[in-house]
Amino acid sequence: MTVFGMGKHGNVGVKTQGFATPLERLRDVDVAVIGGGPAGLAAALGASRAGAEVVILERGKRLGGILNQCIHDGFGLALYKESISGPEYAERLMDDVGREGIRVETGAMVLDLSADKILRVNSRSGYSLVRAKSVVLAMGCRERTRDMIEIPGDRPAGVWTAGTAQNLVNLQNLRLGNEIVILGSGDIGLIMARRLTFEGMKVKGVFEILPWVGGLERNVRQCLSDFSIPLELTTTVVDICGRDRLSSVVVSRVDEALKPLAGTEREIPCDTLLLSVGLIPENELSKRAGVELSPATGGAVVDEMFMTSVPGVFSCGNVLQIHDVADWASFEGFVAGKNAALHARGEIPTRGTIVRITPGAGVRYALPQIVRRSAAGVDLHFRVTAPRRNVWIEARGSASGTIFFRRKFPRLLPSELQKIKLTTAIDEDLEVAAHD
Ligand SMILES: Cc1cc2nc3c(=O)[nH]c(=O)nc-3n(C[C@H](O)[C@H](O)[C@H](O)COP(=O)(O)OP(=O)(O)OC[C@H]3O[C@@H](n4cnc5c(N)ncnc54)[C@H](O)[C@@H]3O)c2cc1C
């Protein structure tokens, strides 16, 4: 257990009556933050600066989350106005957490969360319960695997998800193989194409089933084009070959329905296949607490304060929606944490009339999905379903047709999370849509 500070108000470690066994310890806290990545660290800072006693519970050995394995730069452009590496970005937030005297427990896995905000925690010091007035969910995400995308073929060694490969190469100094194929053009796959090239491996190509790239354009330029690594769109892996070790993959073009086109198959010899085929918000604990999830984001349905359908439970970062850049996960964290502190003091009403925001034509999702009727100045996130040029984004009242937001964007990509501000108070349900 790592303790950076004893907390502003000290911690209690008492045995409980009723719901705890004699071996369980109960601690009361204003705000419990689950996960110590860029979202969780920012949430803890937001809550502590708003006057709450906070504990961060992180299952890993150290804070920082996924940032620890992201040794490339490109982090911090929005938050710190400079380009720094993932570990440096994490360190800045950790320094602030230390200065703030926030209690941190690493090696502390939250096993369960109830709707009344009792957390069951397994840590090196034993099994304990934390009873929080507010909880911030900041558990990040996990990668989609081969099984989830159903690639047929042999099951040899040498097939990795890109994030696991990044961990093995960057943190454990392991060499994965010699000849690499990457399926999926998400940011992790693009970044790993460059990283493995630096490590002396031959990246034979990045293949993407969709007609557009899944990651950021800057990553295509800096990670593929600059190293002459081929990128093939509308192409997927249809077979994996090799008895013990991967020996080749078969790629095929796909049609508009993303089905392989017969006769376009091509075998590529390789000993390693990386999969960068999507991220899934890690919401098992949220489900245990009864939090309503959105099928579009895979994360919680939240209001403009990032509060979920369970009063006092907030969500931010990749567990809420997959972020392209860590800064936005942190910005969400600061707001969610501050509101969690306000809720802990009873300053946020948990009920009341609400309006719903739903995605319309050309928009994959809009977030928050719920807004309190009186709110003005709401920040609205959205993603488009496909690349668009010279497109109008409109937020329109579903009943009256009133336009609450309208702006022309020169270019929008599904890979880029967009944020707009609704400056007027919203008093009816809204639909956010993209129009030519
Ligand atoms: C490979 C890769 C490259 C990237 N490159 C960039 C880049 O160049 N620039 C940029 O700005 N962004 C980049 N990003 C995006 C950015 O890193 C993420 O958006 C950001 O890390 C998300 O932060 P998070 O706190 O939500 O999640 P995470 O960083 O994943 O942190 C979640 C934390 O929660 C902990 N946790 C989960 N479940 C539990 C539990 N039950 N109990 C206790 N703890 C738990 C995890 O151990 C983890 O530490 C990259 C992401 C990846 C994966």
Coordinates of C-alpha atoms and ligand atoms in Angstrom, one line a residue:
M1 CA 0.0 0.0 0.0
T2 CA 1.3 3.4 -0.9
V3 CA 0.1 6.4 1.1
F4 CA 1.1 9.8 -0.2
G5 CA -0.8 11.6 2.5
M6 CA -3.0 10.7 5.4
G7 CA -5.9 12.8 4.1
K8 CA -7.1 16.1 5.3
H9 CA -9.4 14.5 7.9
G10 CA -7.5 11.3 8.8
N11 CA -8.9 7.9 8.1
V12 CA -10.9 5.6 10.3
G13 CA -10.4 1.8 10.4
V14 CA -13.2 0.5 12.4
K15 CA -15.0 -2.8 12.4
T16 CA -18.6 -2.6 11.5
Q17 CA -21.8 -4.2 12.7
G18 CA -24.4 -5.6 10.3
F19 CA -22.8 -6.0 6.9
A20 CA -19.2 -6.7 7.6
T21 CA -17.5 -9.9 8.9
P22 CA -15.1 -9.5 11.8
L23 CA -12.2 -9.6 9.3
E24 CA -13.4 -6.7 7.3
R25 CA -12.4 -3.1 8.1
L26 CA -14.7 -0.2 7.2
R27 CA -13.5 3.3 6.3
D28 CA -15.6 6.3 5.7
V29 CA -14.6 8.8 3.1
D30 CA -16.3 11.7 1.3
V31 CA -15.1 10.8 -2.2
A32 CA -13.7 7.4 -3.4
V33 CA -12.0 7.5 -6.8
I34 CA -11.6 4.1 -8.5
G35 CA -8.6 4.1 -10.8
G36 CA -5.5 6.2 -10.7
G37 CA -5.0 7.0 -14.4
P38 CA -5.2 10.6 -15.8
A39 CA -8.9 10.7 -15.3
G40 CA -8.9 9.4 -11.7
L41 CA -5.9 11.6 -10.6
A42 CA -7.7 14.7 -12.0
A43 CA -10.9 13.6 -10.3
A44 CA -9.2 13.3 -7.0
L45 CA -7.6 16.8 -7.4
G46 CA -11.0 18.3 -8.4
A47 CA -12.7 16.7 -5.4
S48 CA -9.9 17.6 -2.9
R49 CA -9.7 21.2 -4.1
A50 CA -13.4 21.5 -3.6
G51 CA -12.9 20.5 0.1
A52 CA -13.6 16.8 0.1
E53 CA -11.6 14.0 1.9
V54 CA -10.6 11.8 -1.0
V55 CA -9.1 8.3 -1.4
I56 CA -7.7 7.0 -4.7
L57 CA -7.9 3.2 -5.1
E58 CA -5.6 1.9 -7.8
R59 CA -5.2 -1.8 -8.5
G60 CA -1.8 -1.4 -10.2
K61 CA 1.5 -1.1 -8.4
R62 CA 1.8 2.6 -9.3
L63 CA -0.4 5.5 -10.3
G64 CA -0.7 6.7 -13.9
G65 CA -2.7 4.1 -15.6
I66 CA -2.1 3.5 -19.3
L67 CA 0.2 6.6 -19.3
N68 CA 3.1 4.6 -17.8
Q69 CA 3.5 2.5 -21.0
C70 CA 3.1 5.4 -23.4
I71 CA 6.7 6.5 -23.6
H72 CA 6.2 8.5 -26.7
D73 CA 5.4 12.3 -26.5
G74 CA 2.2 14.0 -27.6
F75 CA 0.6 14.2 -24.2
G76 CA -0.3 17.4 -22.3
L77 CA -0.8 19.7 -25.3
A78 CA -4.1 21.0 -24.0
L79 CA -3.5 20.7 -20.2
Y80 CA 0.1 21.8 -20.0
K81 CA 0.5 23.5 -23.4
E82 CA 3.5 21.4 -24.2
S83 CA 4.2 17.9 -25.7
I84 CA 5.4 15.5 -23.0
S85 CA 5.5 11.7 -22.6
G86 CA 2.9 9.7 -20.9
P87 CA 5.0 9.0 -17.7
E88 CA 5.9 12.7 -17.5
Y89 CA 2.2 13.7 -17.8
A90 CA 1.3 11.2 -15.1
E91 CA 4.1 12.5 -12.8
R92 CA 2.8 16.0 -13.0
L93 CA -0.6 14.9 -11.9
M94 CA 0.9 12.7 -9.2
D95 CA 3.0 15.6 -7.9
D96 CA -0.2 17.6 -7.5
V97 CA -1.9 14.7 -5.8
G98 CA 1.0 14.5 -3.3
R99 CA 1.0 18.3 -2.7
E100 CA -2.7 18.2 -2.1
G101 CA -2.3 15.5 0.6
I102 CA -4.7 13.1 -1.1
R103 CA -4.7 9.5 0.3
V104 CA -3.5 7.0 -2.3
E105 CA -3.7 3.3 -2.1
T106 CA -2.0 1.3 -4.9
G107 CA -2.3 -2.5 -5.2
A108 CA -5.9 -1.9 -4.1
M109 CA -8.4 -3.7 -6.4
V110 CA -12.0 -2.7 -6.0
L111 CA -13.9 -5.9 -6.3
D112 CA -17.4 -4.6 -5.8
L113 CA -19.5 -1.5 -5.7
S114 CA -23.0 -1.2 -4.4
A115 CA -25.7 1.4 -5.2
D116 CA -25.3 2.8 -1.7
K117 CA -21.6 3.4 -2.5
I118 CA -19.9 0.7 -0.4
L119 CA -16.8 -0.5 -2.1
R120 CA -15.2 -3.9 -1.4
V121 CA -11.5 -3.5 -1.7
N122 CA -8.7 -6.2 -1.8
S123 CA -5.3 -4.8 -1.1
R124 CA -2.0 -5.9 0.2
S125 CA -3.0 -4.9 3.7
G126 CA -6.1 -7.1 3.5
Y127 CA -9.8 -7.0 2.6
S128 CA -11.7 -3.9 3.6
L129 CA -14.8 -1.8 2.9
V130 CA -14.9 1.8 2.0
R131 CA -18.2 3.7 2.5
A132 CA -18.2 6.8 0.4
K133 CA -20.6 9.7 0.1
S134 CA -19.6 10.0 -3.6
V135 CA -17.8 7.6 -5.9
V136 CA -15.9 8.6 -9.1
L137 CA -15.6 5.7 -11.6
A138 CA -12.3 6.1 -13.5
M139 CA -11.4 2.5 -14.4
G140 CA -10.3 3.1 -18.0
C141 CA -10.9 0.5 -20.7
R142 CA -9.7 -2.8 -22.1
E143 CA -8.8 -3.9 -25.6
R144 CA -10.9 -6.0 -28.0
T145 CA -9.4 -9.4 -28.6
R146 CA -9.2 -11.8 -31.5
D147 CA -12.2 -13.8 -30.2
M148 CA -14.4 -10.7 -30.2
I149 CA -13.7 -10.0 -33.9
E150 CA -13.9 -13.7 -34.7
I151 CA -10.8 -14.2 -36.9
P152 CA -10.7 -17.9 -38.0
G153 CA -7.6 -20.0 -38.3
D154 CA -4.9 -21.6 -36.1
R155 CA -4.2 -20.5 -32.6
P156 CA -0.4 -20.1 -32.6
A157 CA 1.8 -17.9 -30.4
G158 CA 2.6 -14.4 -31.7
V159 CA -0.9 -12.8 -31.7
W160 CA -1.1 -9.9 -29.3
T161 CA -3.4 -6.9 -28.7
A162 CA -1.5 -3.7 -29.4
G163 CA -1.7 -2.3 -25.8
T164 CA -0.3 -5.6 -24.3
A165 CA 2.5 -5.5 -26.9
Q166 CA 3.2 -1.9 -25.9
N167 CA 3.4 -3.0 -22.3
L168 CA 5.8 -5.9 -23.1
V169 CA 8.1 -3.8 -25.3
N170 CA 8.1 -0.5 -23.3
L171 CA 7.9 -1.7 -19.7
Q172 CA 9.4 -5.2 -19.9
N173 CA 12.0 -4.7 -22.6
L174 CA 10.9 -7.8 -24.6
R175 CA 11.2 -8.4 -28.3
L176 CA 8.0 -9.6 -29.8
G177 CA 9.3 -11.0 -33.1
N178 CA 10.8 -9.9 -36.4
E179 CA 8.1 -9.5 -39.0
I180 CA 5.0 -7.7 -37.9
V181 CA 1.5 -7.3 -39.3
I182 CA -1.0 -4.9 -37.6
L183 CA -4.7 -5.2 -37.9
G184 CA -6.7 -2.1 -37.1
S185 CA -5.6 1.5 -37.5
G186 CA -6.5 2.7 -34.0
D187 CA -4.0 5.0 -32.3
I188 CA -2.3 2.2 -30.3
G189 CA -1.7 0.2 -33.5
L190 CA -0.3 3.3 -35.3
I191 CA 2.0 4.1 -32.4
M192 CA 3.2 0.5 -32.1
A193 CA 4.0 0.4 -35.8
R194 CA 6.5 3.2 -35.2
R195 CA 7.7 1.8 -31.9
L196 CA 8.5 -1.7 -33.3
T197 CA 10.3 -0.1 -36.3
F198 CA 12.5 1.8 -33.8
E199 CA 13.1 -1.6 -32.1
G200 CA 14.5 -3.0 -35.4
M201 CA 11.4 -5.1 -36.4
K202 CA 9.9 -5.0 -39.9
V203 CA 6.3 -3.8 -39.9
K204 CA 4.9 -5.2 -43.1
G205 CA 1.7 -3.2 -43.1
V206 CA -1.3 -1.9 -41.2
F207 CA -4.7 -3.2 -42.4
E208 CA -8.0 -1.5 -41.7
I209 CA -11.4 -3.0 -42.5
L210 CA -13.1 0.4 -42.7
P211 CA -12.7 2.9 -45.6
W212 CA -11.2 5.4 -43.1
V213 CA -8.5 5.4 -40.4
G214 CA -9.4 4.7 -36.8
G215 CA -6.7 6.8 -35.2
L216 CA -5.7 10.5 -35.3
E217 CA -4.4 11.9 -38.6
R218 CA -1.2 13.2 -36.9
N219 CA -0.5 9.6 -35.9
V220 CA -0.9 8.3 -39.5
R221 CA 1.7 11.0 -40.6
Q222 CA 4.1 10.6 -37.7
C223 CA 3.9 6.8 -37.2
L224 CA 3.3 5.4 -40.7
S225 CA 4.1 7.9 -43.5
D226 CA 7.4 9.0 -42.0
F227 CA 8.6 5.4 -41.9
S228 CA 7.1 4.3 -45.2
I229 CA 4.9 1.7 -43.5
P230 CA 2.0 0.7 -45.8
L231 CA -1.6 1.3 -44.8
E232 CA -4.3 -0.5 -46.6
L233 CA -8.0 0.4 -46.0
T234 CA -11.0 -1.8 -46.6
T235 CA -8.8 -4.8 -45.9
T236 CA -8.9 -7.3 -43.1
V237 CA -7.2 -10.5 -41.8
V238 CA -9.3 -13.6 -42.8
D239 CA -6.9 -16.4 -41.7
I240 CA -4.2 -16.9 -39.2
C241 CA -1.6 -19.7 -40.0
G242 CA 1.0 -21.4 -37.9
R243 CA 1.3 -24.5 -35.7
D244 CA 3.2 -23.3 -32.7
R245 CA 4.3 -19.9 -33.8
L246 CA 2.5 -17.6 -36.3
S247 CA 4.0 -18.1 -39.8
S248 CA 1.6 -16.0 -41.9
V249 CA -1.7 -14.2 -42.1
V250 CA -4.1 -14.0 -45.1
V251 CA -5.6 -10.6 -45.8
S252 CA -8.5 -9.9 -48.0
R253 CA -10.3 -6.8 -49.4
V254 CA -13.8 -6.3 -48.1
D255 CA -17.0 -5.0 -49.8
E256 CA -19.3 -2.2 -48.6
A257 CA -20.9 -4.6 -46.1
L258 CA -17.4 -5.3 -44.7
K259 CA -17.6 -8.9 -46.1
P260 CA -14.3 -10.4 -47.6
L261 CA -14.2 -10.2 -51.4
A262 CA -13.5 -13.7 -52.8
G263 CA -10.4 -13.7 -55.0
T264 CA -8.7 -10.8 -53.3
E265 CA -6.9 -12.9 -50.6
R266 CA -3.1 -12.5 -50.2
E267 CA -0.8 -14.4 -47.8
I268 CA 1.7 -12.3 -45.8
P269 CA 4.6 -14.2 -44.1
C270 CA 5.0 -12.8 -40.5
D271 CA 5.7 -14.1 -37.0
T272 CA 3.7 -11.5 -35.1
L273 CA 0.2 -10.1 -35.5
L274 CA -0.9 -7.0 -33.4
L275 CA -4.6 -6.3 -33.0
S276 CA -5.7 -2.7 -32.6
V277 CA -9.4 -3.2 -33.1
G278 CA -11.1 -1.1 -30.5
L279 CA -11.4 -0.4 -26.8
I280 CA -14.2 -1.3 -24.4
P281 CA -14.9 0.9 -21.3
E282 CA -14.3 -1.2 -18.2
N283 CA -17.8 -1.1 -16.6
E284 CA -18.1 -4.3 -14.6
L285 CA -18.2 -2.4 -11.3
S286 CA -20.6 0.2 -12.7
K287 CA -23.0 -2.7 -13.7
R288 CA -22.7 -4.1 -10.1
A289 CA -23.9 -0.7 -8.8
G290 CA -26.8 -0.6 -11.2
V291 CA -25.5 2.2 -13.3
E292 CA -27.3 2.7 -16.6
L293 CA -25.0 2.1 -19.6
S294 CA -25.2 3.6 -23.1
P295 CA -24.9 1.0 -25.9
A296 CA -23.4 3.8 -28.1
T297 CA -20.4 4.6 -25.8
G298 CA -20.2 1.5 -23.7
G299 CA -19.9 3.9 -20.8
A300 CA -22.4 5.3 -18.3
V301 CA -25.3 7.5 -19.2
V302 CA -24.4 10.8 -17.4
D303 CA -25.7 14.3 -16.9
E304 CA -23.8 17.5 -17.4
M305 CA -22.1 17.0 -14.0
F306 CA -20.9 13.5 -15.1
M307 CA -23.2 11.9 -12.6
T308 CA -24.6 8.5 -13.6
S309 CA -28.1 7.2 -13.1
V310 CA -27.0 6.2 -9.5
P311 CA -27.1 9.3 -7.4
G312 CA -23.6 10.2 -6.1
V313 CA -21.8 7.9 -8.6
F314 CA -19.8 9.9 -11.2
S315 CA -17.9 8.7 -14.3
C316 CA -15.0 10.1 -16.3
G317 CA -12.2 9.2 -18.7
N318 CA -12.1 6.1 -20.8
V319 CA -14.6 4.2 -18.6
L320 CA -17.1 6.9 -19.7
Q321 CA -16.2 7.3 -23.3
I322 CA -13.0 6.4 -25.3
H323 CA -10.7 9.4 -25.5
D324 CA -8.2 10.1 -28.2
V325 CA -6.1 12.2 -25.9
A326 CA -5.4 12.0 -22.2
D327 CA -5.9 15.7 -21.5
W328 CA -9.7 15.4 -22.2
A329 CA -9.9 12.4 -19.9
S330 CA -8.3 14.6 -17.2
F331 CA -10.6 17.6 -17.9
E332 CA -13.5 15.3 -17.4
G333 CA -12.0 14.1 -14.2
F334 CA -11.5 17.6 -12.7
V335 CA -15.2 18.3 -13.3
A336 CA -16.5 14.9 -12.1
G337 CA -14.3 15.1 -9.0
K338 CA -15.5 18.6 -8.1
N339 CA -19.1 17.6 -8.5
A340 CA -18.5 14.5 -6.5
A341 CA -17.3 16.7 -3.7
L342 CA -20.4 19.0 -4.0
H343 CA -22.6 15.9 -3.9
A344 CA -20.8 14.6 -0.8
R345 CA -21.7 17.9 0.9
G346 CA -25.3 17.6 -0.2
E347 CA -25.0 20.5 -2.6
I348 CA -26.2 18.7 -5.7
P349 CA -29.8 17.7 -6.1
T350 CA -30.0 14.1 -7.3
R351 CA -33.6 14.3 -8.6
G352 CA -35.5 16.8 -10.7
T353 CA -36.7 17.3 -14.2
I354 CA -34.3 16.4 -16.9
V355 CA -34.0 16.7 -20.6
R356 CA -32.5 14.0 -22.9
I357 CA -29.9 14.6 -25.6
T358 CA -30.0 12.0 -28.4
P359 CA -27.9 11.5 -31.5
G360 CA -29.5 12.2 -34.9
A361 CA -28.5 11.6 -38.5
G362 CA -24.7 11.2 -38.9
V363 CA -23.9 11.4 -35.2
R364 CA -22.7 8.2 -33.4
Y365 CA -23.3 9.6 -29.9
A366 CA -23.7 12.7 -27.9
L367 CA -22.6 13.1 -24.3
P368 CA -24.0 14.0 -21.7
Q369 CA -27.1 12.1 -22.5
I370 CA -29.1 13.9 -19.8
V371 CA -29.1 17.6 -18.8
R372 CA -30.9 19.3 -15.9
R373 CA -33.5 21.6 -17.2
S374 CA -32.0 24.8 -15.8
A375 CA -28.5 24.2 -17.1
A376 CA -26.8 26.7 -19.5
G377 CA -23.2 26.5 -20.7
V378 CA -23.3 22.7 -21.1
D379 CA -20.2 21.1 -22.7
L380 CA -21.4 18.6 -25.3
H381 CA -19.2 15.8 -26.7
F382 CA -20.0 14.1 -29.9
R383 CA -18.6 11.9 -32.6
V384 CA -19.7 11.6 -36.2
T385 CA -20.4 8.2 -37.8
A386 CA -18.2 8.7 -40.9
P387 CA -15.7 11.3 -42.2
R388 CA -17.6 14.5 -43.4
R389 CA -16.5 17.7 -45.1
N390 CA -18.3 21.1 -44.8
V391 CA -20.8 19.7 -42.4
W392 CA -23.3 21.5 -40.2
I393 CA -23.8 20.3 -36.7
E394 CA -27.1 21.2 -35.3
A395 CA -28.6 20.7 -31.8
R396 CA -32.4 21.1 -32.2
G397 CA -35.3 20.9 -29.8
S398 CA -37.2 17.8 -30.5
A399 CA -40.6 19.3 -29.7
S400 CA -40.3 23.0 -30.8
G401 CA -37.6 22.7 -33.5
T402 CA -35.6 25.5 -31.7
I403 CA -32.0 25.5 -32.7
F404 CA -29.7 25.5 -29.6
F405 CA -26.5 25.1 -31.5
R406 CA -25.5 25.4 -35.2
R407 CA -22.1 25.6 -36.7
K408 CA -20.3 24.5 -39.9
F409 CA -17.3 22.3 -39.5
P410 CA -14.8 22.1 -42.4
R411 CA -14.0 18.5 -41.6
L412 CA -15.1 16.0 -39.0
L413 CA -13.7 12.5 -38.5
P414 CA -15.1 9.6 -36.4
S415 CA -11.6 9.3 -34.7
E416 CA -11.8 12.8 -33.3
L417 CA -13.9 13.5 -30.3
Q418 CA -15.6 16.9 -30.6
K419 CA -16.6 19.3 -27.9
I420 CA -19.1 22.2 -28.3
K421 CA -20.7 24.5 -25.8
L422 CA -24.5 25.0 -25.5
T423 CA -24.6 28.6 -24.3
T424 CA -28.3 28.8 -23.7
A425 CA -30.3 27.0 -21.1
I426 CA -32.0 23.9 -22.4
D427 CA -35.6 23.4 -21.6
E428 CA -36.6 20.5 -23.9
D429 CA -35.2 17.3 -25.3
L430 CA -32.5 17.8 -27.9
E431 CA -31.3 15.9 -31.0
V432 CA -27.8 16.5 -32.3
A433 CA -27.4 15.8 -36.0
A434 CA -25.0 16.3 -38.9
H435 CA -26.3 17.9 -42.1
D436 CA -24.7 18.8 -45.5
Ligands
LIG1 C1 -1.4 2.9 -26.4 C2 -2.0 4.2 -26.1 C3 -1.5 5.4 -26.7 C4 -2.0 6.6 -26.4 N1 -1.4 7.7 -26.9 C5 -1.8 9.0 -26.5 C6 -1.1 10.2 -26.9 O1 -0.1 10.1 -27.6 N2 -1.6 11.4 -26.4 C7 -2.7 11.4 -25.6 O2 -3.0 12.5 -25.2 N3 -3.4 10.3 -25.3 C8 -3.0 9.1 -25.7 N4 -3.7 8.0 -25.3 C9 -5.0 8.1 -24.7 C10 -4.8 8.3 -23.2 O3 -3.7 7.6 -22.7 C11 -6.1 7.8 -22.5 O4 -7.1 8.5 -23.0 C12 -6.1 8.0 -21.0 O5 -5.0 7.2 -20.4 C13 -7.4 7.5 -20.3 O6 -7.3 7.7 -18.9 P1 -8.1 6.9 -17.9 O7 -7.7 7.5 -16.5 O8 -9.6 7.0 -18.2 O9 -7.7 5.4 -18.0 P2 -6.4 4.6 -17.7 O10 -5.2 5.4 -18.0 O11 -6.6 3.3 -18.3 O12 -6.5 4.4 -16.1 C14 -7.5 3.5 -15.5 C15 -6.9 3.0 -14.2 O13 -7.9 2.4 -13.4 C16 -7.4 1.2 -12.8 N5 -8.4 0.3 -12.4 C17 -9.3 -0.3 -13.3 N6 -10.2 -1.1 -12.6 C18 -9.9 -1.0 -11.3 C19 -10.4 -1.6 -10.1 N7 -11.4 -2.4 -10.2 N8 -9.8 -1.2 -8.9 C20 -8.8 -0.3 -8.9 N9 -8.2 0.2 -10.0 C21 -8.8 -0.1 -11.2 C22 -6.4 0.7 -13.8 O14 -5.4 -0.1 -13.2 C23 -5.8 2.0 -14.4 O15 -4.6 2.4 -13.7 C24 -3.2 6.7 -25.6 C25 -3.8 5.6 -25.1 C26 -3.2 4.3 -25.4 C27 -3.9 3.1 -24.8

